[in-house]
Short mmCIF file of C-alpha atoms and ligand atoms in Angstrom, two decimals:
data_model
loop_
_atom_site.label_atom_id
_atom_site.label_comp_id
_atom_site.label_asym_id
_atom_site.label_seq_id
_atom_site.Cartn_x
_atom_site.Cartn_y
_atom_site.Cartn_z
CA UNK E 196 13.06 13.96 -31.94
CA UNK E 197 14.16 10.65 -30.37
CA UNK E 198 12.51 9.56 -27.12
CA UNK E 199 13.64 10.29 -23.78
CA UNK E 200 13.60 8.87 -20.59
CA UNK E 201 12.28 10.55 -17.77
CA UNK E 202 13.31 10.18 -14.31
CA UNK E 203 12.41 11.30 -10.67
CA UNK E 204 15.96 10.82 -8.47
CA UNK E 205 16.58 10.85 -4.65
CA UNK E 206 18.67 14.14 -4.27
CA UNK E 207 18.72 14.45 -0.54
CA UNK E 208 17.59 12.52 2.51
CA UNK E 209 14.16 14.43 3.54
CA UNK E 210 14.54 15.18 7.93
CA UNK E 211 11.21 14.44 8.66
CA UNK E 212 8.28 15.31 6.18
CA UNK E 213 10.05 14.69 2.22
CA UNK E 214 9.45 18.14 0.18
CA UNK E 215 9.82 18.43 -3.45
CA UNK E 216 13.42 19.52 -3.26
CA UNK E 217 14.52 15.80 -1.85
CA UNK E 218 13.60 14.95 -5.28
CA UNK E 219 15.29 15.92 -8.78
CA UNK E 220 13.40 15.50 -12.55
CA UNK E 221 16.13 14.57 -15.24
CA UNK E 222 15.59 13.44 -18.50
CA UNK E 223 17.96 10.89 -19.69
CA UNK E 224 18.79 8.56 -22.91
CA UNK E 225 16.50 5.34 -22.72
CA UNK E 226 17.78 2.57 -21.70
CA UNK E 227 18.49 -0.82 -23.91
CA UNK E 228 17.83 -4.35 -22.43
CA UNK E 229 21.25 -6.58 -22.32
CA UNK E 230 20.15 -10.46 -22.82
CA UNK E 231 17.28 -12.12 -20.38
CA UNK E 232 15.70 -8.36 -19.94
CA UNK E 233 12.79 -6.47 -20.88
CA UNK E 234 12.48 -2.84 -21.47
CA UNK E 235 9.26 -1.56 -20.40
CA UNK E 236 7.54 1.74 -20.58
CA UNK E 237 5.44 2.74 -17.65
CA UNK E 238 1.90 3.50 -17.99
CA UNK E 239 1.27 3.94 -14.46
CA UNK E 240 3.49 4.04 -11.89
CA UNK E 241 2.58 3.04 -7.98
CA UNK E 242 2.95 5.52 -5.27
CA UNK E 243 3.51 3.55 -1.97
CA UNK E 244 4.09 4.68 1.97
CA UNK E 245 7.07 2.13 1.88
CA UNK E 246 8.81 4.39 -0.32
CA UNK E 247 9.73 6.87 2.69
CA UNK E 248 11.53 3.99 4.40
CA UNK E 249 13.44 3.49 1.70
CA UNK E 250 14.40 7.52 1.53
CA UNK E 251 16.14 6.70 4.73
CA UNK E 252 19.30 5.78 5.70
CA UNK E 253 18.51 3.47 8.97
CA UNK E 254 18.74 -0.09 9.19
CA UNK E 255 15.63 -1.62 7.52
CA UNK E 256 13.99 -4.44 6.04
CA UNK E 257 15.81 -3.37 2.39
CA UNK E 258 18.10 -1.15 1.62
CA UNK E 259 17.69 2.55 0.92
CA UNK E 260 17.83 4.19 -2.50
CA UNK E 261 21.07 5.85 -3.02
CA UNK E 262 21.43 9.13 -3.55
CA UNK E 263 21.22 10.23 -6.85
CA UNK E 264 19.60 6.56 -8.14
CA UNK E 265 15.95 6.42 -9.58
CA UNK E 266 13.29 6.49 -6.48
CA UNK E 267 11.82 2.52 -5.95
CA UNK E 268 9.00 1.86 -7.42
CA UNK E 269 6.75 -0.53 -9.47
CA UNK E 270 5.08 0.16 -12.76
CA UNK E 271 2.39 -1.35 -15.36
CA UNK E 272 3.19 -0.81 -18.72
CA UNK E 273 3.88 -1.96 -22.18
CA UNK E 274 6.73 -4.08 -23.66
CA UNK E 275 8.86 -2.38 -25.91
CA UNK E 276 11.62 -4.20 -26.32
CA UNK E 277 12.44 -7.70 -25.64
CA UNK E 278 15.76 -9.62 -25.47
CA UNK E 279 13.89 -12.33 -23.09
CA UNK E 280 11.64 -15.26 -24.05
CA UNK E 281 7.81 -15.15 -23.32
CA UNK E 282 8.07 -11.26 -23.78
CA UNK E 283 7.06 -9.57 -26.75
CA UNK E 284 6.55 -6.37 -27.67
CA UNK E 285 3.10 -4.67 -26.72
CA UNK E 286 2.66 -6.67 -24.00
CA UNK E 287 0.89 -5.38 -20.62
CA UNK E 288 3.09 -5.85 -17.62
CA UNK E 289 3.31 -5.20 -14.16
CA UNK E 290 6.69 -5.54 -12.52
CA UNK E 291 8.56 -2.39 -13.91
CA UNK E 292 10.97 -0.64 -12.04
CA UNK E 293 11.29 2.72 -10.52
CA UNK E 294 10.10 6.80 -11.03
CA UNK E 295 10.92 6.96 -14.74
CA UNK E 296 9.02 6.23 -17.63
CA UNK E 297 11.06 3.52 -19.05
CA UNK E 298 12.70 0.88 -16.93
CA UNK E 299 14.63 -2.17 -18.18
CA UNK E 300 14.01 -5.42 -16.16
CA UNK E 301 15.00 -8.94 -15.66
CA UNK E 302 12.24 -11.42 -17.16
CA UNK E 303 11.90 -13.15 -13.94
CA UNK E 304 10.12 -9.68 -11.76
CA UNK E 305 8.03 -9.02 -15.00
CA UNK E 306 4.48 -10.34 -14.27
CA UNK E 307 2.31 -10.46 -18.10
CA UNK E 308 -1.34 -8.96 -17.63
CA UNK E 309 -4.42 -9.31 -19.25
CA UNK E 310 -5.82 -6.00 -20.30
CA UNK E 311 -9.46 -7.51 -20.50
CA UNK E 312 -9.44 -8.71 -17.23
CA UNK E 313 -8.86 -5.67 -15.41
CA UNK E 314 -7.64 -1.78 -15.53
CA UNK E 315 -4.00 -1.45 -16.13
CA UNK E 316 -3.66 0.41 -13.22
CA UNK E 317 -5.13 -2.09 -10.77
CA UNK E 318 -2.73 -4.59 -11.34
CA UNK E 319 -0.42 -1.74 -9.09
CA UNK E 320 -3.49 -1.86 -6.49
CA UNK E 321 -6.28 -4.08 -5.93
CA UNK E 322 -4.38 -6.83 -7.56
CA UNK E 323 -0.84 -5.64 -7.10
CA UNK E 324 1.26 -5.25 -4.27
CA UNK E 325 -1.43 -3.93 -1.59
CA UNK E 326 -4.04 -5.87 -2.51
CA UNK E 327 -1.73 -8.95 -1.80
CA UNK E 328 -0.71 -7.25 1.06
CA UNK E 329 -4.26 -7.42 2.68
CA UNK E 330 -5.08 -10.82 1.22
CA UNK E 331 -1.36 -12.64 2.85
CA UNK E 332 -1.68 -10.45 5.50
CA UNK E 333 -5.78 -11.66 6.79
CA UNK E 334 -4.73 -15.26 5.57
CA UNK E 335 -1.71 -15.74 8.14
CA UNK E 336 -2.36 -13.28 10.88
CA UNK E 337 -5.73 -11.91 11.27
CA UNK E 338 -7.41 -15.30 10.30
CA UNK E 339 -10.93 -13.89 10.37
CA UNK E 340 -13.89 -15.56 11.76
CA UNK E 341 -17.61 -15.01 10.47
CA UNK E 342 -19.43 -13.21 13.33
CA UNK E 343 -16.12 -11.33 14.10
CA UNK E 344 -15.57 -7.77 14.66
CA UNK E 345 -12.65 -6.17 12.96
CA UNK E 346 -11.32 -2.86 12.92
CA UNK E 347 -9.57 -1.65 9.78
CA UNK E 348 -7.49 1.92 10.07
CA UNK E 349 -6.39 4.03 6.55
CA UNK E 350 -9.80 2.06 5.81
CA UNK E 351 -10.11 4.02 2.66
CA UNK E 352 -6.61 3.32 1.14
CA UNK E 353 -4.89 0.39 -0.99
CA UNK E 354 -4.16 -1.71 1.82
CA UNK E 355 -7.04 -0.75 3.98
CA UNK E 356 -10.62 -0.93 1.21
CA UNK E 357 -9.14 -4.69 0.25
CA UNK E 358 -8.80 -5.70 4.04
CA UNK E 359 -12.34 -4.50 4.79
CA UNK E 360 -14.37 -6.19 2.00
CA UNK E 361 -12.25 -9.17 2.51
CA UNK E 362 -13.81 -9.34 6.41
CA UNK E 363 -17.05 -9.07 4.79
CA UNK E 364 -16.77 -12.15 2.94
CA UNK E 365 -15.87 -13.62 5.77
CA UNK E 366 -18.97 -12.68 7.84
CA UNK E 367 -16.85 -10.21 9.90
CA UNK E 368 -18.53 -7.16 11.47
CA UNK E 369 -16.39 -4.75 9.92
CA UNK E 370 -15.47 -0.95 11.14
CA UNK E 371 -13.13 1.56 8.95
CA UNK E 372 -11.36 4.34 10.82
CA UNK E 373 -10.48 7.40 8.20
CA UNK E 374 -9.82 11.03 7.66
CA UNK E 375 -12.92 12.92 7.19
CA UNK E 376 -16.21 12.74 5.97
CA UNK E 377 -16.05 11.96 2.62
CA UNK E 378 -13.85 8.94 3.48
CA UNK E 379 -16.17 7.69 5.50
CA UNK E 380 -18.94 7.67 3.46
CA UNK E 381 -16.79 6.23 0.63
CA UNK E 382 -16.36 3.38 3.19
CA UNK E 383 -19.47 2.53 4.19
CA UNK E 384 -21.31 3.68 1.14
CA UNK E 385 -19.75 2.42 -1.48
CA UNK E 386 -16.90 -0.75 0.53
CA UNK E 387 -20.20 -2.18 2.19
CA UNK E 388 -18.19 -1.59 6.01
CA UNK E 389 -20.75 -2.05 8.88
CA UNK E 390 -19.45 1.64 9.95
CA UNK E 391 -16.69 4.31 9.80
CA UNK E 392 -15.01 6.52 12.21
CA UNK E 393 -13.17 9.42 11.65
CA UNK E 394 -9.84 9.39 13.58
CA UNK E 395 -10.07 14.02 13.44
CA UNK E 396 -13.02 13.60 16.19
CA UNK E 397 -13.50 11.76 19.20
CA UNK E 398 -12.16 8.25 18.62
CA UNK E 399 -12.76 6.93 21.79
CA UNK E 400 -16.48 7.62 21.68
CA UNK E 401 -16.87 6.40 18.25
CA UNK E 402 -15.13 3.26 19.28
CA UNK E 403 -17.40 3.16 22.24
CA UNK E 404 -20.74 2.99 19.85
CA UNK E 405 -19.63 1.35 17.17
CA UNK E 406 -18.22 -1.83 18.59
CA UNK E 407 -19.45 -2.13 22.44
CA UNK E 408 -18.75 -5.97 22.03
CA UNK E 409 -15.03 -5.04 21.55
CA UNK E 410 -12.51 -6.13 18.78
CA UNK E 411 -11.13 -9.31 17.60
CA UNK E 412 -9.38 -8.39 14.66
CA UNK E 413 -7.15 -5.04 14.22
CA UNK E 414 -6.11 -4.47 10.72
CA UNK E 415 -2.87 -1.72 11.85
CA UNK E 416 -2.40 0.52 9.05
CA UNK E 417 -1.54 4.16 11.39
CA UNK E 418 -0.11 3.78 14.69
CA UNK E 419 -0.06 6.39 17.38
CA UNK E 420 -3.15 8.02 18.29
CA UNK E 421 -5.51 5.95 16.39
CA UNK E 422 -3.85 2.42 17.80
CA UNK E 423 -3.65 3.86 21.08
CA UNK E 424 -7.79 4.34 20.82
CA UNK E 425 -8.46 0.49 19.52
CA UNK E 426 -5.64 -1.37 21.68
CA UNK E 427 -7.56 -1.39 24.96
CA UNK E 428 -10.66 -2.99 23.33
CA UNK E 429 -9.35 -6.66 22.20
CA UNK E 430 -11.07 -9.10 23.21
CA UNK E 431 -9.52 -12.04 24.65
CA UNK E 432 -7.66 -14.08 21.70
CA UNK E 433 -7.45 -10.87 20.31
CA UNK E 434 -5.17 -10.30 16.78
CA UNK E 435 -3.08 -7.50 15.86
CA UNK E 436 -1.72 -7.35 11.97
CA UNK E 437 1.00 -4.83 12.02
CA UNK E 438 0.83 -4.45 8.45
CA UNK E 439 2.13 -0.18 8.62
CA UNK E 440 2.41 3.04 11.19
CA UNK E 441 1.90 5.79 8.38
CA UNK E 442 2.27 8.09 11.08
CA UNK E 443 5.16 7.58 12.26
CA UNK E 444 7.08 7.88 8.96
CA UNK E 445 8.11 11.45 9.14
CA UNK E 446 8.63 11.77 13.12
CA UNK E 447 10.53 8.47 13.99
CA UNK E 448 13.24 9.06 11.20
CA UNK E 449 13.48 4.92 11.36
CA UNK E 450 14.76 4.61 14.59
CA UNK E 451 12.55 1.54 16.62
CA UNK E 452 11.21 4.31 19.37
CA UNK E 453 7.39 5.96 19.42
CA UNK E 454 8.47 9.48 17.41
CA UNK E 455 8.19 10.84 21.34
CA UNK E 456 4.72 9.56 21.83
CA UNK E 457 4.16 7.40 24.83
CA UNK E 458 4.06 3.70 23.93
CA UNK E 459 1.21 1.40 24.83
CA UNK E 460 0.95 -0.99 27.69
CA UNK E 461 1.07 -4.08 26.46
CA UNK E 462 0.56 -6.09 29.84
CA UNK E 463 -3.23 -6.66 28.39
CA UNK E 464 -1.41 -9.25 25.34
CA UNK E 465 -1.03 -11.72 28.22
CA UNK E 466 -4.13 -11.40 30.24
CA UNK E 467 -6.46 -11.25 26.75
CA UNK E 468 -3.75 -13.54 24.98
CA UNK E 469 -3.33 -11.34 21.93
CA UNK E 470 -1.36 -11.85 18.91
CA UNK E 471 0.63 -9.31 17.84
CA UNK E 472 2.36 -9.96 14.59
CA UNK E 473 3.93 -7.72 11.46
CA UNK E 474 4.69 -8.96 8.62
CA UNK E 475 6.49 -7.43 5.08
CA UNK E 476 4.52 -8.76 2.26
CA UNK E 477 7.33 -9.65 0.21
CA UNK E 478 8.59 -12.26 3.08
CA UNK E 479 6.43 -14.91 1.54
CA UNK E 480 4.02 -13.12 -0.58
CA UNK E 481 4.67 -13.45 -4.26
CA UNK E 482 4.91 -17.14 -4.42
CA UNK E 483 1.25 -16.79 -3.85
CA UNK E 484 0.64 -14.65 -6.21
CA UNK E 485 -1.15 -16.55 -8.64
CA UNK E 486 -3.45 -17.98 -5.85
CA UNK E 487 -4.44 -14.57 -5.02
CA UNK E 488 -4.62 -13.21 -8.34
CA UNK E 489 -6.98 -16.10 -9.06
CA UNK E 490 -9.28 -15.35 -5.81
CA UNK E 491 -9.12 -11.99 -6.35
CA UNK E 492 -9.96 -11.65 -9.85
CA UNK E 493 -12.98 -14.10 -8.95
CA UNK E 494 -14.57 -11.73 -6.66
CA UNK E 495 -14.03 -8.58 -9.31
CA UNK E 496 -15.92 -10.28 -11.60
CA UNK E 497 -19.15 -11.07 -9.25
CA UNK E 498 -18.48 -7.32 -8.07
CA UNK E 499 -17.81 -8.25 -4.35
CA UNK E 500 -14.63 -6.59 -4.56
CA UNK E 501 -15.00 -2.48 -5.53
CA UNK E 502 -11.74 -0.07 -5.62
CA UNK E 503 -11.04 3.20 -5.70
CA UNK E 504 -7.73 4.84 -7.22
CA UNK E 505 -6.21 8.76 -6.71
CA UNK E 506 -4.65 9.02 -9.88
CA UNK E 507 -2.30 11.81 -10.43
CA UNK E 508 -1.13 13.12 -14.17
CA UNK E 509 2.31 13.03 -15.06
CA UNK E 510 5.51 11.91 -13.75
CA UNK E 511 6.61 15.85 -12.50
CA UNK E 512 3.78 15.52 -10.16
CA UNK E 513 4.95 12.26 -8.34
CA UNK E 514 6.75 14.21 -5.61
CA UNK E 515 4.17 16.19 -4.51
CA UNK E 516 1.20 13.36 -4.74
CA UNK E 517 3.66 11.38 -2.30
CA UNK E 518 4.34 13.76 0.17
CA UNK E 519 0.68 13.81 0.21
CA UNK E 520 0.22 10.65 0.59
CA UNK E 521 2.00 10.68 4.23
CA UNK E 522 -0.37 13.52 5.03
CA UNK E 523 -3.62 11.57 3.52
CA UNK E 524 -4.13 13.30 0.84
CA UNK E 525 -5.08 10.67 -1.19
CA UNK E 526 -8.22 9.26 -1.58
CA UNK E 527 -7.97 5.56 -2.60
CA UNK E 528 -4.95 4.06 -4.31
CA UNK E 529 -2.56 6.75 -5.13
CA UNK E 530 -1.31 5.98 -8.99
CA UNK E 531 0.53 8.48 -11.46
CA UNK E 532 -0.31 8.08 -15.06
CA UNK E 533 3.46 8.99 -16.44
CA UNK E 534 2.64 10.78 -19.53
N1 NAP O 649 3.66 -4.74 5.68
C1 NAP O 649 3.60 -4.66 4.35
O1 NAP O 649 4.10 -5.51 3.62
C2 NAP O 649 2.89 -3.48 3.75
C3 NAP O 649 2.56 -3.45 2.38
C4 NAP O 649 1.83 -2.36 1.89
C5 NAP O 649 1.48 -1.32 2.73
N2 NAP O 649 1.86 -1.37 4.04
C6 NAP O 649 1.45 -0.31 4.98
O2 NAP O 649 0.05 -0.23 4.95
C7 NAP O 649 -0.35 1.08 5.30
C8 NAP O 649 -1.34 1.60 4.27
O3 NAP O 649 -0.68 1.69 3.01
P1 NAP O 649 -1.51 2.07 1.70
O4 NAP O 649 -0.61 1.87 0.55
O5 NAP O 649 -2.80 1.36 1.75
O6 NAP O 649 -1.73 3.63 1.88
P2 NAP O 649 -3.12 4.40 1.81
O7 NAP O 649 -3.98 3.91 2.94
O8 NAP O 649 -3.66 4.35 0.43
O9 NAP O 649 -2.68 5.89 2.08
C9 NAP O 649 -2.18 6.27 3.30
C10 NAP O 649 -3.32 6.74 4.23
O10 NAP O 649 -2.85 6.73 5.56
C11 NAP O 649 -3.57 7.66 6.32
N3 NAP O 649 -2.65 8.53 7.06
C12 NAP O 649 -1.58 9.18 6.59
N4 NAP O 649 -0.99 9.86 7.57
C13 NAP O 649 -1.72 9.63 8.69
C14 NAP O 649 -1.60 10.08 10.03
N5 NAP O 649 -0.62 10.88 10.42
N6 NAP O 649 -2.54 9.64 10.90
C15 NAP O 649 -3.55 8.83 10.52
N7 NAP O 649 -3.69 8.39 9.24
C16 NAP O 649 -2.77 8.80 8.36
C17 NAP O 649 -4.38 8.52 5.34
O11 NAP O 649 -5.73 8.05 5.37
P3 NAP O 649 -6.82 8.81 6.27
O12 NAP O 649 -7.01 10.16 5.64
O13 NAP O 649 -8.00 7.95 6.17
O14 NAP O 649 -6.25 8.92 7.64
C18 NAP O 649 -3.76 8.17 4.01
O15 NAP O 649 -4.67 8.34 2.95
C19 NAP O 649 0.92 1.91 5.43
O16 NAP O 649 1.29 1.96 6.78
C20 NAP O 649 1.93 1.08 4.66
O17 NAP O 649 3.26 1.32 5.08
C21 NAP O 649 2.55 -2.42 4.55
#
C-alpha cells in the first residue's frame, strides 16, 4: 500500500486551555517537491509553547495558523526527495515543516545535520530553536557576569536547562524555579544549578534563603505568580529577559492585559535601574546560528552541557502531549517521535 501522509490540523480556535477536539488527524496523499524544494519526512517533530499563540487569532508577532491548515511546527528528519541542490536523499535535516509526517520545504529553511555529532532529536532542542533561544537571549540581554546571581523559571524545560548551565559557565550563582520535586532534583542534580525552588510551595521563603544577596539576572520563562515572587529582589542594574509567560497562554487569550491578575509595580526599574527587555528569537537569531551551533556543540562534547527530552510516541499523541505542555507536564524538551 502506498505511503501516506499524516497530518494534525487546527479545527477550531481553543477559548482558553486547547483540548484534543481543537485538533483534527487526517491522512492525506504525500506531497511532491516543485523545483528548489525538499521533501522531508519527520523523525521527530518539536512541541513548542509558541504554538498556542499561533492557535490564536490576536494580533501577534506572526500570523496564526488558519483553520483547517497543518499546526506550525519544526521537524528533524530524513531527505526523501530532492529537486534542490546540496540535498540528497537520506540526508538528516532539521528545518521541516509542520504536524505531519512529511513536509515539503524550500532549500533555504532546511538546515543539514550530522547524525554523529548529536541525537536527531536535539537538533529540535538543545541545539535547535530553544537552545538558541537561551544562548541569543543571555548574549544580548542578560549579559551574565561571573559572581552573578541569576534566577532561571521553567528551569527544567528547553529554554530554561540551556539558560542555567550557560550561567554556570559563566561563574553565575545560578537558582531554577520548577514544578515539583522531581524537577528540582533533576535541576540541581543532574544541570549542576546552585539550587531549585518549587514555585507549588512558598516562593517567597525559598527566594528568601536561597538568594539573600538578591538577583541580578532573571531568566522570565512563567509570568504571574512566580515573577511577581522574584521582581522585588533585583538588585540595582538589575536584568529582566522576557523570553515567555507560559502562564498566561490560556487566560490572556492574547490580549496585552495580566489574564485578571494584578500587574507589578514597576516604579523599582528606575530606582534599581533595571532592564527589562523581550525578545523573539527569530528577530535576529538564525544568522547566528552557526556561531551557536559551533559553541554549543563544543560544550556537548566536554559534557558541560547535559539535556533532557519528554519524548512522546506517535503523531496521534501530539495534541494531548501539548496541552500538557501548558500545564507542565513535560519533563524536559517535549519531542514526538512521528511513527
Ligand atoms: N522569546 C522567544 O523567542 C522564545 C523561544 C522559545 C521559548 N520561549 C518561551 O520560553 C518559555 C519556555 O519554553 P520551553 O519551550 O522551554 O518550555 P518548557 O519549559 O520545556 O515547558 C514549559 C514549562 O513551563 C512550566 N509551566 C507551564 N505552565 C505553567 C504555569 N501555569 N505556571 C508555572 N509554570 C508553568 C512547566 O514547568 P514547571 O513544571 O517547572 O513549572 C512546563 O514544563 C515559554 O514561555 C516559551 O513561550 C520564548
Amino acid at each position: 500500500m502506498a505511503e501516506t501522509n499524516l497530518q494534525v490540523l487546527l479545527r477550531r480556535r481553543p477559548k482558553g486551555e486547547p483540548v484534543p477536539e481543537d485538533f483534527e488527524i487526517v491522512e492525506t496523499p504525500v506531497p511532491e517537491p516543485k523545483e528548489g524544494e525538499v521533501l522531508v519526512r519527520a523523525g521527530y517533530l518539536s512541541l513548542d509553547p509558541y504554538m498556542r499563540g499561533r492557535m490564536a487569532e490576536a494580533k501577534s508577532y506572526a500570523k496564526p495558523v488558519e483553520l483547517g491548515a497543518v499546526m506550525e511546527g519544526r521537524t528533524a528528519g530524513e531527505v526523501v526527495a530532492s529537486r534542490a541542490p546540496g540535498f540528497a536523499p537520506g540526508d538528516t535535516v532539521a528545518g521541516g515543516y509542520g504536524w505531519q509526517r512529511f513536509s515539503v520545504v524550500k532549500a533555504a529553511g532546511l538546515i543539514k545535520v550530522d547524525s554523529q555529532e548529536a541525537p536527531l532529536s536535539a537538533n529540535l532542542g538543545v541545539l535547535g530553536m530553544p537552545g538558541l533561544t537561551a544562548w541569543v537571549g543571555l548574549e544580548d540581554i542578560g549579559t551574565p557576569k561571573p559572581g552573578e546571581t541569576m534566577v532561571v523559571s521553567a528551569a527544567s524545560g528547553a529554554v530554561g536547562q540551556v539558560v542555567g548551565q550557560i550561567g554556570k559557565l559563566r561563574g553565575c550563582k545560578v537558582i531554577g524555579i520548577a514544578g515539583g520535586p522531581e524537577k528540582c532534583r533533576y535541576v540541581t542534580e543532574e544541570l549542576g544549578f546552585d539550587a531549585c525552588l518549587d514555585h507549588r510551595g512558598d516562593l517567597d521563603a525559598q527566594l528568601d534563603a536561597a538568594c539573600p544577596e538578591g538577583i541580578d539576572v532573571y531568566w522570565e520563562n512563567v509570568g504571574g505568580a512566580v515573577q511577581a515572587a522574584v521582581f522585588p529582589r533585583f538588585r540595582d542594574f538589575g536584568r529582566m529577559v522576557m523570553c515567555g509567560v507560559i502562564s498566561q497562554y490560556n487566560v490572556a487569550e492574547g490580549a496585552d492585559s495580566f489574564g485578571g491578575a494584578p500587574g507589578p509595580n514597576l516604579g523599582p526599574v528606575v530606582r534599581k535601574r533595571l532592564r527589562i527587555q523581550g525578545f523573539i528569537v527569530s528577530d535576529n537569531g538564525w544568522p547566528r546560528y552557526p556561531a551557536f551551533r559551533k559553541q554549543m556543540l563544543g560544550w556537548m562534547a566536554e559534557g558541560r552541557m547535559v539535556w533532557k527530552e519528554d519524548v512522546v510516541q506517535g503523531l496521534r499523541n501530539a495534541p494531548q502531549a501539548f496541552i500538557g505542555l501548558l500545564k507542565g507536564r513535560n519533563f524536559g524538551k517535549l519531542v514526538v517521535q512521528v511513527d
